[in-house]
PDB file of C-alpha atoms in Angstrom:
ATOM      1  CA  ASP A  14     226.290 -52.008-106.410  1.00  0.00           C
ATOM      2  CA  GLY A  15     224.379 -48.405-107.568  1.00  0.00           C
ATOM      3  CA  GLY A  16     220.688 -48.484-107.552  1.00  0.00           C
ATOM      4  CA  ILE A  17     217.595 -46.589-105.902  1.00  0.00           C
ATOM      5  CA  THR A  18     216.957 -47.357-102.123  1.00  0.00           C
ATOM      6  CA  GLN A  19     213.051 -46.875-100.980  1.00  0.00           C
ATOM      7  CA  SER A  20     212.499 -46.614 -96.863  1.00  0.00           C
ATOM      8  CA  PRO A  21     210.865 -48.274 -95.339  1.00  0.00           C
ATOM      9  CA  LYS A  22     209.471 -51.399 -97.154  1.00  0.00           C
ATOM     10  CA  TYR A  23     205.778 -51.015 -95.049  1.00  0.00           C
ATOM     11  CA  LEU A  24     204.819 -48.120 -93.266  1.00  0.00           C
ATOM     12  CA  PHE A  25     201.798 -47.768 -91.380  1.00  0.00           C
ATOM     13  CA  ARG A  26     200.068 -44.508 -90.229  1.00  0.00           C
ATOM     14  CA  LYS A  27     197.358 -43.074 -88.036  1.00  0.00           C
ATOM     15  CA  GLU A  28     194.771 -41.101 -89.329  1.00  0.00           C
ATOM     16  CA  GLY A  29     195.772 -37.094 -89.231  1.00  0.00           C
ATOM     17  CA  GLN A  30     199.642 -38.414 -89.371  1.00  0.00           C
ATOM     18  CA  ASN A  31     202.312 -37.052 -91.331  1.00  0.00           C
ATOM     19  CA  VAL A  32     204.491 -39.776 -92.987  1.00  0.00           C
ATOM     20  CA  THR A  33     207.773 -38.993 -94.881  1.00  0.00           C
ATOM     21  CA  LEU A  34     208.819 -41.672 -97.240  1.00  0.00           C
ATOM     22  CA  SER A  35     212.145 -42.276 -98.028  1.00  0.00           C
ATOM     23  CA  CYS A  36     214.373 -42.106-101.398  1.00  0.00           C
ATOM     24  CA  GLU A  37     217.727 -42.268-102.117  1.00  0.00           C
ATOM     25  CA  GLN A  38     219.791 -42.919-105.524  1.00  0.00           C
ATOM     26  CA  ASN A  39     223.647 -43.415-106.104  1.00  0.00           C
ATOM     27  CA  LEU A  40     223.326 -43.345-109.932  1.00  0.00           C
ATOM     28  CA  ASN A  41     224.322 -40.462-110.432  1.00  0.00           C
ATOM     29  CA  HIS A  42     221.024 -39.532-111.707  1.00  0.00           C
ATOM     30  CA  ASP A  43     219.541 -36.103-112.438  1.00  0.00           C
ATOM     31  CA  ALA A  44     215.830 -36.479-112.675  1.00  0.00           C
ATOM     32  CA  MET A  45     213.470 -38.371-109.923  1.00  0.00           C
ATOM     33  CA  TYR A  46     210.020 -39.300-109.593  1.00  0.00           C
ATOM     34  CA  TRP A  47     207.408 -40.275-107.322  1.00  0.00           C
ATOM     35  CA  TYR A  48     204.767 -42.259-108.106  1.00  0.00           C
ATOM     36  CA  ARG A  49     201.335 -44.039-106.704  1.00  0.00           C
ATOM     37  CA  GLN A  50     200.468 -47.161-107.728  1.00  0.00           C
ATOM     38  CA  ASP A  51     196.788 -48.580-106.733  1.00  0.00           C
ATOM     39  CA  PRO A  52     195.284 -51.895-108.740  1.00  0.00           C
ATOM     40  CA  GLY A  53     194.195 -51.145-111.989  1.00  0.00           C
ATOM     41  CA  GLN A  54     195.212 -47.808-112.289  1.00  0.00           C
ATOM     42  CA  GLY A  55     198.928 -48.244-113.298  1.00  0.00           C
ATOM     43  CA  LEU A  56     201.233 -45.342-112.005  1.00  0.00           C
ATOM     44  CA  ARG A  57     200.214 -41.707-111.432  1.00  0.00           C
ATOM     45  CA  LEU A  58     202.974 -39.844-110.856  1.00  0.00           C
ATOM     46  CA  ILE A  59     202.517 -37.286-107.777  1.00  0.00           C
ATOM     47  CA  TYR A  60     206.168 -35.106-108.074  1.00  0.00           C
ATOM     48  CA  TYR A  61     209.042 -35.226-110.049  1.00  0.00           C
ATOM     49  CA  SER A  62     212.657 -33.085-110.073  1.00  0.00           C
ATOM     50  CA  GLN A  63     214.977 -32.749-112.585  1.00  0.00           C
ATOM     51  CA  ILE A  64     217.348 -30.928-110.715  1.00  0.00           C
ATOM     52  CA  VAL A  65     218.487 -30.135-107.229  1.00  0.00           C
ATOM     53  CA  ASN A  66     216.407 -27.660-105.164  1.00  0.00           C
ATOM     54  CA  ASP A  67     213.680 -27.491-107.929  1.00  0.00           C
ATOM     55  CA  PHE A  68     210.724 -30.319-108.641  1.00  0.00           C
ATOM     56  CA  GLN A  69     207.081 -29.663-110.413  1.00  0.00           C
ATOM     57  CA  LYS A  70     203.985 -31.040-109.700  1.00  0.00           C
ATOM     58  CA  GLY A  71     202.865 -34.273-111.077  1.00  0.00           C
ATOM     59  CA  ASP A  72     199.436 -35.717-111.656  1.00  0.00           C
ATOM     60  CA  ILE A  73     198.045 -35.556-108.557  1.00  0.00           C
ATOM     61  CA  ALA A  74     199.970 -33.685-106.031  1.00  0.00           C
ATOM     62  CA  GLU A  75     197.229 -32.566-103.570  1.00  0.00           C
ATOM     63  CA  GLY A  76     198.413 -34.223-100.242  1.00  0.00           C
ATOM     64  CA  TYR A  77     202.092 -34.530-100.939  1.00  0.00           C
ATOM     65  CA  SER A  78     204.962 -32.499-100.912  1.00  0.00           C
ATOM     66  CA  VAL A  79     208.333 -33.424-101.420  1.00  0.00           C
ATOM     67  CA  SER A  80     212.373 -31.774-101.601  1.00  0.00           C
ATOM     68  CA  ARG A  81     215.022 -31.784-103.386  1.00  0.00           C
ATOM     69  CA  GLU A  82     218.050 -30.464-101.272  1.00  0.00           C
ATOM     70  CA  LYS A  83     220.836 -33.290-102.676  1.00  0.00           C
ATOM     71  CA  LYS A  84     221.092 -34.878-106.226  1.00  0.00           C
ATOM     72  CA  GLU A  85     220.344 -37.784-103.791  1.00  0.00           C
ATOM     73  CA  SER A  86     217.428 -37.606-102.175  1.00  0.00           C
ATOM     74  CA  PHE A  87     213.889 -37.672-102.555  1.00  0.00           C
ATOM     75  CA  PRO A  88     212.189 -37.910 -99.862  1.00  0.00           C
ATOM     76  CA  LEU A  89     208.090 -37.716-100.116  1.00  0.00           C
ATOM     77  CA  THR A  90     205.903 -36.394 -97.448  1.00  0.00           C
ATOM     78  CA  VAL A  91     202.550 -37.864 -97.005  1.00  0.00           C
ATOM     79  CA  THR A  92     200.406 -35.520 -95.342  1.00  0.00           C
ATOM     80  CA  SER A  93     196.911 -35.535 -93.274  1.00  0.00           C
ATOM     81  CA  ALA A  94     195.369 -33.843 -95.748  1.00  0.00           C
ATOM     82  CA  GLN A  95     196.164 -36.723 -98.477  1.00  0.00           C
ATOM     83  CA  LYS A  96     192.271 -38.203 -98.149  1.00  0.00           C
ATOM     84  CA  ASN A  97     193.350 -42.008 -98.973  1.00  0.00           C
ATOM     85  CA  PRO A  98     196.882 -42.423 -98.367  1.00  0.00           C
ATOM     86  CA  THR A  99     196.872 -46.255 -98.887  1.00  0.00           C
ATOM     87  CA  ALA A 100     198.516 -47.381-101.748  1.00  0.00           C
ATOM     88  CA  PHE A 101     202.059 -48.309-103.145  1.00  0.00           C
ATOM     89  CA  TYR A 102     204.472 -45.617-103.617  1.00  0.00           C
ATOM     90  CA  LEU A 103     207.279 -46.286-106.700  1.00  0.00           C
ATOM     91  CA  CYS A 104     210.383 -43.530-106.694  1.00  0.00           C
ATOM     92  CA  ALA A 105     212.288 -43.603-109.545  1.00  0.00           C
ATOM     93  CA  SER A 106     215.442 -41.692-110.858  1.00  0.00           C
ATOM     94  CA  SER A 107     216.690 -41.623-114.474  1.00  0.00           C
ATOM     95  CA  LEU A 108     219.817 -40.205-116.084  1.00  0.00           C
ATOM     96  CA  LYS A 109     218.543 -37.000-117.759  1.00  0.00           C
ATOM     97  CA  ALA A 110     215.072 -35.957-118.875  1.00  0.00           C
ATOM     98  CA  ASP A 111     216.369 -35.702-122.250  1.00  0.00           C
ATOM     99  CA  LEU A 112     218.631 -38.474-122.755  1.00  0.00           C
ATOM    100  CA  GLN A 113     216.387 -41.624-123.985  1.00  0.00           C
ATOM    101  CA  GLY A 114     216.398 -42.246-120.373  1.00  0.00           C
ATOM    102  CA  ALA A 115     214.607 -45.117-119.234  1.00  0.00           C
ATOM    103  CA  ALA A 116     213.538 -45.115-115.487  1.00  0.00           C
ATOM    104  CA  PHE A 117     214.843 -47.017-112.739  1.00  0.00           C
ATOM    105  CA  PHE A 118     212.716 -48.232-109.999  1.00  0.00           C
ATOM    106  CA  GLY A 119     213.499 -48.866-106.748  1.00  0.00           C
ATOM    107  CA  GLN A 120     211.400 -51.702-104.567  1.00  0.00           C
ATOM    108  CA  GLY A 121     208.600 -49.211-103.338  1.00  0.00           C
ATOM    109  CA  THR A 122     207.163 -48.268-100.000  1.00  0.00           C
ATOM    110  CA  ARG A 123     203.384 -50.308 -98.809  1.00  0.00           C
ATOM    111  CA  LEU A 124     201.883 -47.687 -97.192  1.00  0.00           C
ATOM    112  CA  THR A 125     198.822 -48.119 -95.118  1.00  0.00           C
ATOM    113  CA  VAL A 126     196.770 -46.425 -93.187  1.00  0.00           C
ATOM    114  CA  VAL A 127     194.956 -47.709 -89.697  1.00  0.00           C
TER     115      VAL A 127
ATOM    116  CA  ALA H  29     199.487 -35.054-124.341  1.00  0.00           C
ATOM    117  CA  GLN H  30     200.672 -38.333-124.249  1.00  0.00           C
ATOM    118  CA  SER H  31     198.790 -41.462-123.242  1.00  0.00           C
ATOM    119  CA  VAL H  32     199.026 -45.284-123.432  1.00  0.00           C
ATOM    120  CA  THR H  33     196.369 -48.015-122.869  1.00  0.00           C
ATOM    121  CA  GLN H  34     197.125 -51.445-122.605  1.00  0.00           C
ATOM    122  CA  LEU H  35     193.990 -53.756-123.591  1.00  0.00           C
ATOM    123  CA  GLY H  36     193.142 -56.403-121.560  1.00  0.00           C
ATOM    124  CA  SER H  37     193.761 -56.051-117.540  1.00  0.00           C
ATOM    125  CA  HIS H  38     194.647 -59.889-117.970  1.00  0.00           C
ATOM    126  CA  VAL H  39     196.339 -61.739-120.341  1.00  0.00           C
ATOM    127  CA  SER H  40     196.313 -65.512-119.634  1.00  0.00           C
ATOM    128  CA  VAL H  41     198.662 -68.465-122.175  1.00  0.00           C
ATOM    129  CA  SER H  42     199.680 -71.666-121.466  1.00  0.00           C
ATOM    130  CA  GLU H  43     203.542 -72.538-120.870  1.00  0.00           C
ATOM    131  CA  GLY H  44     205.092 -72.699-124.512  1.00  0.00           C
ATOM    132  CA  ALA H  45     202.400 -70.804-125.970  1.00  0.00           C
ATOM    133  CA  LEU H  46     202.919 -67.304-127.201  1.00  0.00           C
ATOM    134  CA  VAL H  47     202.823 -64.163-125.331  1.00  0.00           C
ATOM    135  CA  LEU H  48     201.071 -61.188-127.007  1.00  0.00           C
ATOM    136  CA  LEU H  49     200.366 -57.916-124.671  1.00  0.00           C
ATOM    137  CA  ARG H  50     199.207 -55.226-126.543  1.00  0.00           C
ATOM    138  CA  CYS H  51     200.131 -51.369-125.958  1.00  0.00           C
ATOM    139  CA  ASN H  52     198.238 -48.376-128.259  1.00  0.00           C
ATOM    140  CA  TYR H  53     199.705 -44.849-127.544  1.00  0.00           C
ATOM    141  CA  SER H  54     198.906 -40.976-127.755  1.00  0.00           C
ATOM    142  CA  SER H  55     201.443 -38.918-128.794  1.00  0.00           C
ATOM    143  CA  SER H  56     201.523 -35.293-130.677  1.00  0.00           C
ATOM    144  CA  VAL H  57     205.244 -35.615-131.060  1.00  0.00           C
ATOM    145  CA  PRO H  58     207.809 -38.951-132.162  1.00  0.00           C
ATOM    146  CA  PRO H  59     207.531 -41.179-128.995  1.00  0.00           C
ATOM    147  CA  TYR H  60     209.889 -43.016-127.021  1.00  0.00           C
ATOM    148  CA  LEU H  61     208.460 -46.265-125.972  1.00  0.00           C
ATOM    149  CA  PHE H  62     209.055 -48.378-123.173  1.00  0.00           C
ATOM    150  CA  TRP H  63     207.399 -51.809-121.288  1.00  0.00           C
ATOM    151  CA  TYR H  64     208.341 -52.334-117.641  1.00  0.00           C
ATOM    152  CA  VAL H  65     207.856 -55.772-116.065  1.00  0.00           C
ATOM    153  CA  GLN H  66     206.980 -55.558-112.467  1.00  0.00           C
ATOM    154  CA  TYR H  67     206.855 -59.174-109.771  1.00  0.00           C
ATOM    155  CA  PRO H  68     204.706 -58.708-106.467  1.00  0.00           C
ATOM    156  CA  ASN H  69     205.565 -56.420-104.111  1.00  0.00           C
ATOM    157  CA  GLN H  70     208.137 -55.004-106.080  1.00  0.00           C
ATOM    158  CA  GLY H  71     208.921 -51.862-108.229  1.00  0.00           C
ATOM    159  CA  LEU H  72     209.173 -51.818-112.526  1.00  0.00           C
ATOM    160  CA  GLN H  73     212.384 -53.620-114.123  1.00  0.00           C
ATOM    161  CA  LEU H  74     213.148 -51.409-117.822  1.00  0.00           C
ATOM    162  CA  LEU H  75     212.623 -55.333-119.987  1.00  0.00           C
ATOM    163  CA  LEU H  76     212.792 -52.868-123.267  1.00  0.00           C
ATOM    164  CA  LYS H  77     212.779 -49.663-124.798  1.00  0.00           C
ATOM    165  CA  TYR H  78     211.909 -48.189-128.680  1.00  0.00           C
ATOM    166  CA  THR H  79     213.806 -44.507-128.795  1.00  0.00           C
ATOM    167  CA  THR H  80     215.024 -44.028-132.558  1.00  0.00           C
ATOM    168  CA  GLY H  81     216.663 -46.453-135.604  1.00  0.00           C
ATOM    169  CA  ALA H  82     215.268 -50.212-135.646  1.00  0.00           C
ATOM    170  CA  THR H  83     211.636 -50.272-135.146  1.00  0.00           C
ATOM    171  CA  LEU H  84     211.584 -54.146-133.753  1.00  0.00           C
ATOM    172  CA  VAL H  85     213.198 -54.168-130.311  1.00  0.00           C
ATOM    173  CA  LYS H  86     214.517 -56.910-128.378  1.00  0.00           C
ATOM    174  CA  GLY H  87     214.978 -57.090-124.343  1.00  0.00           C
ATOM    175  CA  ILE H  88     215.348 -59.128-121.736  1.00  0.00           C
ATOM    176  CA  ASN H  89     214.304 -62.301-120.861  1.00  0.00           C
ATOM    177  CA  GLY H  90     213.378 -63.481-124.714  1.00  0.00           C
ATOM    178  CA  PHE H  91     210.722 -60.751-124.668  1.00  0.00           C
ATOM    179  CA  GLU H  92     210.748 -58.376-128.229  1.00  0.00           C
ATOM    180  CA  ALA H  93     208.292 -55.130-129.371  1.00  0.00           C
ATOM    181  CA  GLU H  94     207.914 -54.154-132.696  1.00  0.00           C
ATOM    182  CA  PHE H  95     206.973 -49.857-133.194  1.00  0.00           C
ATOM    183  CA  LYS H  96     204.340 -49.435-135.771  1.00  0.00           C
ATOM    184  CA  LYS H  97     203.988 -45.751-136.469  1.00  0.00           C
ATOM    185  CA  SER H  98     201.133 -46.022-138.714  1.00  0.00           C
ATOM    186  CA  GLU H  99     199.195 -48.138-135.759  1.00  0.00           C
ATOM    187  CA  THR H 100     200.457 -46.353-133.065  1.00  0.00           C
ATOM    188  CA  SER H 101     200.823 -49.580-131.635  1.00  0.00           C
ATOM    189  CA  PHE H 102     204.006 -50.878-129.376  1.00  0.00           C
ATOM    190  CA  HIS H 103     203.219 -54.688-128.889  1.00  0.00           C
ATOM    191  CA  LEU H 104     205.130 -56.772-126.325  1.00  0.00           C
ATOM    192  CA  THR H 105     205.636 -60.654-127.639  1.00  0.00           C
ATOM    193  CA  LYS H 106     207.296 -63.793-126.781  1.00  0.00           C
ATOM    194  CA  PRO H 107     207.621 -66.615-128.684  1.00  0.00           C
ATOM    195  CA  SER H 108     207.286 -69.478-125.749  1.00  0.00           C
ATOM    196  CA  ALA H 109     205.992 -68.540-122.183  1.00  0.00           C
ATOM    197  CA  HIS H 110     207.709 -69.646-119.115  1.00  0.00           C
ATOM    198  CA  MET H 111     206.044 -69.868-115.292  1.00  0.00           C
ATOM    199  CA  SER H 112     208.187 -67.390-114.612  1.00  0.00           C
ATOM    200  CA  ASP H 113     207.328 -64.945-117.213  1.00  0.00           C
ATOM    201  CA  ALA H 114     204.185 -64.808-114.799  1.00  0.00           C
ATOM    202  CA  ALA H 115     203.750 -60.560-113.610  1.00  0.00           C
ATOM    203  CA  GLU H 116     202.366 -57.283-114.264  1.00  0.00           C
ATOM    204  CA  TYR H 117     203.720 -55.737-117.113  1.00  0.00           C
ATOM    205  CA  PHE H 118     203.195 -52.036-117.874  1.00  0.00           C
ATOM    206  CA  CYS H 119     204.084 -49.852-121.338  1.00  0.00           C
ATOM    207  CA  ALA H 120     204.764 -46.396-120.989  1.00  0.00           C
ATOM    208  CA  VAL H 121     205.288 -43.414-123.198  1.00  0.00           C
ATOM    209  CA  SER H 122     207.589 -39.953-123.032  1.00  0.00           C
ATOM    210  CA  GLU H 123     207.534 -37.272-125.477  1.00  0.00           C
ATOM    211  CA  THR H 124     210.911 -36.142-126.856  1.00  0.00           C
ATOM    212  CA  GLY H 125     211.330 -32.907-126.876  1.00  0.00           C
ATOM    213  CA  GLY H 126     209.594 -31.984-123.805  1.00  0.00           C
ATOM    214  CA  SER H 127     209.831 -33.109-120.615  1.00  0.00           C
ATOM    215  CA  TYR H 128     210.115 -36.608-121.163  1.00  0.00           C
ATOM    216  CA  ILE H 129     208.563 -37.704-118.064  1.00  0.00           C
ATOM    217  CA  PRO H 130     207.113 -40.939-118.838  1.00  0.00           C
ATOM    218  CA  THR H 131     203.265 -42.136-118.730  1.00  0.00           C
ATOM    219  CA  PHE H 132     202.408 -45.872-117.848  1.00  0.00           C
ATOM    220  CA  GLY H 133     199.645 -48.074-119.037  1.00  0.00           C
ATOM    221  CA  ARG H 134     197.472 -49.577-116.089  1.00  0.00           C
ATOM    222  CA  GLY H 135     198.909 -52.905-116.515  1.00  0.00           C
ATOM    223  CA  THR H 136     198.624 -56.013-117.886  1.00  0.00           C
ATOM    224  CA  SER H 137     198.839 -58.868-115.513  1.00  0.00           C
ATOM    225  CA  LEU H 138     200.131 -62.000-117.297  1.00  0.00           C
ATOM    226  CA  ILE H 139     199.359 -65.712-116.456  1.00  0.00           C
ATOM    227  CA  VAL H 140     200.726 -68.709-117.104  1.00  0.00           C
ATOM    228  CA  HIS H 141     199.420 -71.811-116.631  1.00  0.00           C
ATOM    229  CA  PRO H 142     200.947 -74.941-116.781  1.00  0.00           C
TER     230      PRO H 142
END
């Protein structure tokens, strides 16, 4: 079945550590996105990529990094510079940014700093 | 710039009653509009979308929404609530002719009482 796979589902990080969240899609979608979700704040865009080897900062990119070496994969690294990383992280993709494309979402990764 | 306002962080209805979730948007160009549903600890699932054409849009699970340009609204309705409709609902907007990156509202939690 086609879809978006995020792993792991739960992740615990110690203070000062970098962690990487995986996002893989087999939908042949061009665009991929990372959102952060906090209670009562909706979804905030961290990074997005519309083509391979290119990505753009979203509204809250500080403390995060991404890569897009393959069309199928868009991993997110939460660095130690991110002061409050505990949140629910959602990866999404869409067929083409300009073709009325609704975003399809993965199941999310819940990151907790311990 | 685009933005979305969802009125009411929580809406409570009885089973069988009308569901009305409100969404107002701001966009400098004709928008694409979306409603998503999220169950606990899961990703977002597309309920319906408006792109062009008919302003009354029907989606899954008996939901529908009407695009009203004059009111800049895209309210979500369902004639009769079911217990399984209890979830978080997000309205989103993306601007045509731009980056098409969806911007999300803060979400409305639908509570259904027996």
